Coordinates of C-alpha atoms in Angstrom, one line a residue:
R138 CA 93.6 93.0 91.6
R139 CA 93.5 89.9 89.1
R140 CA 97.1 89.5 88.6
N141 CA 97.1 86.4 86.8
K142 CA 96.2 87.0 83.0
K143 CA 95.1 83.5 81.9
L144 CA 91.8 83.6 84.3
K145 CA 88.7 84.6 82.5
S146 CA 87.2 87.4 84.5
P147 CA 83.7 86.0 85.9
G148 CA 80.5 87.6 83.3
E149 CA 83.4 89.3 80.4
I150 CA 81.7 88.1 77.3
T151 CA 84.0 86.4 74.6
E152 CA 82.3 87.0 70.6
M153 CA 83.2 83.5 69.1
T154 CA 83.4 82.3 65.6
P155 CA 80.4 80.2 64.0
E156 CA 83.4 77.5 63.8
Q157 CA 84.5 77.7 67.8
V158 CA 80.7 77.7 68.4
L159 CA 80.3 74.6 66.8
E160 CA 83.3 73.3 69.0
F161 CA 82.8 74.1 72.0
E162 CA 79.3 72.2 70.8
K163 CA 81.2 69.1 70.0
C164 CA 83.8 69.6 73.4
T165 CA 80.2 70.0 75.8
F166 CA 79.1 66.1 74.8
D167 CA 82.4 64.6 73.6
P168 CA 85.6 64.8 76.3
I169 CA 87.8 63.1 74.3
H170 CA 88.1 65.7 71.8
F171 CA 87.8 68.1 74.4
I172 CA 91.5 66.4 75.3
K173 CA 93.4 66.0 72.9
T174 CA 92.6 69.6 70.8
Y175 CA 92.5 71.5 73.7
C176 CA 94.0 70.2 76.9
K177 CA 97.8 71.0 78.0
V178 CA 100.2 69.7 80.6
K179 CA 103.0 70.0 82.3
H180 CA 106.1 67.9 81.3
P181 CA 108.7 67.6 84.0
H182 CA 111.3 68.2 81.5
R183 CA 109.2 69.7 78.0
G184 CA 107.2 72.3 80.0
S185 CA 103.3 72.8 78.1
V186 CA 102.8 70.5 76.4
P187 CA 99.6 68.5 74.5
F188 CA 97.6 66.4 76.4
L189 CA 97.7 63.4 73.9
L190 CA 95.4 60.7 75.4
W191 CA 97.6 56.6 75.3
P192 CA 94.2 53.9 74.1
F193 CA 93.5 52.6 78.0
Q194 CA 93.3 56.8 79.3
E195 CA 90.9 57.0 76.0
R196 CA 88.6 53.6 78.0
M197 CA 89.5 55.3 81.5
I198 CA 86.9 58.8 80.1
T199 CA 84.7 56.7 77.8
A200 CA 84.1 54.6 81.5
Y201 CA 83.1 58.1 83.2
Q202 CA 80.7 58.7 81.1
E203 CA 78.8 55.7 80.1
H204 CA 79.0 54.5 83.7
R205 CA 77.4 56.7 87.5
F206 CA 79.9 54.2 89.6
N207 CA 83.4 53.9 88.6
I208 CA 86.5 51.8 90.1
V209 CA 89.7 51.8 89.0
L210 CA 93.0 49.7 89.9
A211 CA 95.6 50.9 87.9
S212 CA 99.3 50.4 88.4
R213 CA 101.3 53.6 89.8
Q214 CA 103.0 56.4 87.5
V215 CA 100.5 55.6 85.1
G216 CA 98.5 58.5 84.9
K217 CA 95.0 58.0 86.5
S218 CA 95.6 61.2 88.5
T219 CA 96.7 63.0 85.3
V220 CA 93.5 62.3 82.8
S221 CA 90.9 61.9 86.1
A222 CA 91.6 65.9 87.2
I223 CA 91.0 67.0 83.1
Y224 CA 88.3 65.4 83.1
L225 CA 86.7 66.8 86.4
L226 CA 87.8 70.2 84.8
W227 CA 85.3 69.1 81.2
F228 CA 82.4 68.5 83.7
A229 CA 82.7 71.5 85.4
I230 CA 83.5 73.5 82.5
F231 CA 80.2 72.2 80.4
H232 CA 77.6 71.4 83.1
P233 CA 76.5 74.4 84.9
D234 CA 76.0 74.3 88.3
K235 CA 77.8 71.3 89.5
A236 CA 79.2 70.5 92.6
V237 CA 82.6 68.2 92.4
L238 CA 84.1 66.8 95.4
I239 CA 88.1 65.8 95.5
A240 CA 89.1 63.6 98.4
S241 CA 92.6 61.9 98.1
N242 CA 94.6 60.5 100.8
K243 CA 96.4 63.1 101.5
N244 CA 95.8 66.9 101.6
K245 CA 99.5 66.6 98.9
G246 CA 97.7 65.5 96.9
A247 CA 94.3 67.2 96.9
M248 CA 96.5 69.7 96.3
E249 CA 98.2 68.1 93.3
M250 CA 94.5 67.1 91.6
I251 CA 94.0 70.9 92.1
S252 CA 96.9 72.2 90.6
R253 CA 96.9 70.0 87.7
I254 CA 93.4 71.4 87.0
R255 CA 94.6 74.9 87.2
Y256 CA 97.4 74.7 85.1
A257 CA 95.2 72.4 82.1
Y258 CA 92.8 75.9 82.4
E259 CA 95.3 78.5 82.1
E260 CA 96.9 77.0 79.1
L261 CA 93.3 76.8 77.4
P262 CA 92.0 78.8 74.7
H263 CA 90.0 82.4 76.3
W264 CA 87.6 81.5 74.3
I265 CA 86.4 78.7 75.4
K266 CA 87.1 79.2 79.0
P267 CA 84.7 80.4 81.8
G268 CA 84.9 83.2 83.9
V269 CA 86.7 82.3 87.6
K270 CA 84.9 83.2 90.3
D271 CA 87.6 86.0 92.5
D272 CA 87.4 84.6 95.5
E273 CA 87.1 80.7 94.1
W274 CA 90.9 80.2 92.9
N275 CA 93.5 78.7 95.4
K276 CA 94.8 76.0 96.3
H277 CA 92.1 73.8 97.2
T278 CA 89.1 75.3 95.1
V279 CA 88.3 76.4 91.3
G280 CA 85.0 78.0 91.4
F281 CA 83.4 79.7 87.8
D282 CA 81.0 81.2 86.2
N283 CA 78.5 78.8 85.6
G284 CA 77.7 78.1 88.9
S285 CA 80.5 75.4 89.1
K286 CA 83.3 74.6 91.7
I287 CA 85.7 71.7 92.6
D288 CA 86.3 71.2 95.3
S289 CA 89.5 69.3 97.1
T290 CA 90.3 67.7 101.1
A291 CA 92.1 65.1 102.2
T292 CA 89.8 62.3 103.0
S293 CA 88.4 62.5 107.3
E294 CA 85.6 60.8 108.6
D295 CA 83.8 64.6 108.1
A296 CA 84.9 65.4 104.5
G297 CA 81.8 65.9 102.3
R298 CA 79.2 65.7 104.9
G299 CA 75.7 67.1 104.4
E300 CA 76.7 68.7 101.1
S301 CA 75.3 67.8 97.9
I302 CA 77.6 66.1 95.2
S303 CA 77.1 66.0 91.4
L304 CA 80.6 64.3 91.1
L305 CA 83.3 62.4 93.6
F306 CA 86.6 61.2 92.7
L307 CA 88.0 59.6 95.3
D308 CA 92.1 59.1 94.7
E309 CA 94.1 56.6 96.1
F310 CA 91.3 55.8 98.3
A311 CA 93.1 52.2 99.5
H312 CA 95.9 54.3 101.0
V313 CA 93.5 56.3 103.6
K314 CA 93.5 55.2 106.6
R315 CA 91.1 52.1 107.5
N316 CA 90.0 53.4 110.8
I317 CA 89.2 56.0 108.0
Q318 CA 87.5 54.4 104.9
D319 CA 84.2 53.2 106.6
P320 CA 83.1 56.1 108.2
F321 CA 83.7 58.5 106.0
W322 CA 81.8 56.0 103.0
M323 CA 79.5 55.5 105.3
A324 CA 79.1 60.2 105.7
I325 CA 79.5 60.6 101.9
S326 CA 77.8 58.0 99.7
P327 CA 73.9 59.2 100.9
T328 CA 74.7 62.8 99.4
L329 CA 75.2 60.7 96.1
S330 CA 71.8 59.6 96.9
T331 CA 70.1 62.4 94.7
G332 CA 71.8 61.1 91.6
G333 CA 75.7 61.8 91.7
S334 CA 78.7 59.6 90.2
C335 CA 81.9 58.3 92.1
I336 CA 85.1 58.0 90.8
M337 CA 87.5 55.4 92.8
S338 CA 90.9 55.2 92.3
S339 CA 93.9 53.7 93.4
T340 CA 96.7 51.3 93.8
P341 CA 95.9 48.1 95.9
N342 CA 97.4 48.1 100.0
G343 CA 96.5 45.0 101.5
D344 CA 93.2 42.6 101.4
M345 CA 90.8 43.4 103.7
D346 CA 90.3 47.5 102.9
K347 CA 87.1 49.2 101.7
F348 CA 88.6 49.3 98.4
S349 CA 89.5 45.3 98.0
Q350 CA 85.8 44.9 99.1
F351 CA 84.4 47.4 96.5
W352 CA 86.5 45.8 93.7
R353 CA 86.3 42.1 94.2
N354 CA 82.3 42.6 93.6
A355 CA 82.7 45.3 91.2
E356 CA 84.7 42.0 89.0
V357 CA 81.6 40.1 90.0
G358 CA 78.7 42.1 89.0
I359 CA 77.7 42.3 93.0
V360 CA 76.0 45.6 94.5
S361 CA 77.9 47.4 97.4
H362 CA 75.8 49.1 99.9
Q363 CA 75.9 52.6 99.9
G364 CA 74.7 53.9 103.0
D365 CA 73.8 53.1 106.7
A366 CA 71.5 50.0 107.0
D367 CA 69.0 51.7 109.1
D368 CA 68.6 54.4 106.5
K369 CA 65.2 54.6 104.4
N370 CA 67.6 57.1 101.5
S371 CA 70.4 54.3 101.2
S372 CA 70.4 51.9 98.5
D373 CA 73.0 49.8 97.0
I374 CA 75.4 50.5 94.0
K375 CA 77.3 49.0 91.5
F376 CA 81.1 50.4 90.5
N377 CA 82.5 49.7 86.9
P378 CA 85.7 47.7 86.9
I379 CA 89.0 49.6 85.0
R380 CA 91.6 48.1 85.3
V381 CA 94.6 49.7 83.3
R382 CA 98.0 47.4 83.6
W383 CA 101.5 48.1 83.8
D384 CA 102.6 47.4 80.5
E385 CA 99.7 49.8 78.8
P386 CA 101.4 52.8 78.4
P387 CA 104.4 52.7 76.2
G388 CA 108.0 52.3 76.6
R389 CA 107.2 49.1 79.7
D390 CA 107.9 46.0 78.7
E391 CA 110.3 43.6 80.4
A392 CA 113.2 45.4 80.9
F393 CA 111.1 47.6 83.0
K394 CA 109.3 45.0 84.8
Q395 CA 113.0 43.4 85.9
A396 CA 114.6 46.8 86.4
E397 CA 112.0 47.8 89.0
I398 CA 112.2 44.2 90.5
A399 CA 115.7 44.3 91.0
Q400 CA 115.4 47.7 92.5
N401 CA 112.6 47.6 94.5
G402 CA 111.2 43.4 95.0
Q403 CA 109.0 41.3 93.4
Q404 CA 106.6 41.9 96.6
Y405 CA 107.0 45.6 95.8
W406 CA 106.2 45.1 92.2
D407 CA 103.4 42.7 92.6
Q408 CA 101.3 45.5 94.9
E409 CA 102.0 48.4 93.2
F410 CA 102.7 47.2 89.7
D411 CA 100.7 44.3 89.0
C412 CA 98.5 45.4 91.7
Q413 CA 97.9 42.1 93.1
F414 CA 95.9 42.2 97.0
L415 CA 98.5 41.2 98.9
S416 CA 97.9 41.0 103.0
S417 CA 99.5 43.3 105.0
D418 CA 98.7 40.9 108.6
A419 CA 101.0 38.0 109.5
L420 CA 99.2 35.4 107.9
L421 CA 100.2 31.0 108.2
I422 CA 100.8 31.0 104.1
D423 CA 102.1 34.8 103.0
S424 CA 100.3 36.7 100.3
M425 CA 103.0 36.0 98.1
T426 CA 102.7 32.0 98.3
L427 CA 98.5 32.1 98.1
Q428 CA 99.1 34.2 95.0
H429 CA 101.5 32.1 93.2
L430 CA 98.7 28.5 94.4
T431 CA 96.2 30.2 92.7
K432 CA 97.8 31.4 89.4
N433 CA 99.5 27.6 89.4
A434 CA 96.1 25.2 90.5
N435 CA 95.1 22.8 88.5
D436 CA 91.5 23.9 86.7
K437 CA 91.4 20.2 86.7
Y438 CA 89.3 19.2 90.5
I439 CA 86.8 16.8 91.8
I440 CA 83.9 17.5 93.7
R441 CA 83.3 15.0 96.6
N442 CA 80.2 16.0 98.9
E443 CA 81.0 19.9 98.9
V444 CA 84.5 18.8 99.3
T445 CA 87.2 20.5 96.1
F446 CA 90.3 17.8 95.4
W447 CA 92.3 19.4 92.8
E448 CA 93.5 16.0 92.7
D449 CA 92.3 12.0 93.3
V450 CA 93.0 10.6 96.8
K451 CA 95.6 8.7 97.2
R452 CA 95.0 6.1 99.3
E453 CA 99.0 5.4 100.6
S454 CA 99.2 8.8 101.3
T455 CA 99.0 10.4 104.5
Y456 CA 96.6 13.9 104.7
L457 CA 96.4 16.9 107.0
I458 CA 93.9 18.8 106.9
G459 CA 93.7 22.5 108.9
V460 CA 90.7 24.8 110.1
D461 CA 91.3 28.2 110.8

């Protein structure tokens, strides 16, 4: 009945050498070692290749281990989803009876995450694999005989409601429709109150959505509210910020930047690669101009009667003050 020979049967016993026993124990506590030693990914041109982690990807994994709540602001095409998917696989293999939920902005993204997880599992040495349950190996689910399970879904108002989630991964959360972000978070966050963890990852998409709010709070160390304010079981959470710059992957240089700007424009670069939170709403002064003013503002300023001046008042000049 089982056609895929790369899957280990549930309950199948595999003998391990003393060296493999030690390796299994080491992998249990060290996901970086597990990934660099045993995991493979599918390269578009070279096929199956070892997953050689870049320094910023190791930094991400270390943060995932050390912090219960993480928020990742990352440039496009830096492999944030791939490294996160393999981390979720490690978590499910070496932590029995855990429930992992992937909520992506689109159903296609959810299935792609599971596809990466399934491929990495299939390429593992047989002795290190847990058994796969017969009815929990499909486009949205991976379930192991150690009791751990990874589910994926498109982000919706009811996704994950009522479940007891051990680890929640939110993929491209800024690109979830804004009218869904708030009710989804209100529904999902109480499921983490029993000790679950959360990884929220995205590129920016405007400056007034839930993701931008969480990121700004995380940068300055402010807690973000979890659950309904009237719920006695609700609490506040503090995200650990992880920023991945566009030039951290090898091979990206000024020539790469200028080529992207020439092809797609400055605003596209600023949001998608430089990770700036640009407003999508019509403003009196557009977001790019505000970003330029902020970057080039004189640090030397004067405060008088709680009003900040960036240069001293010139009596011969006329000043206009606008209040919105």
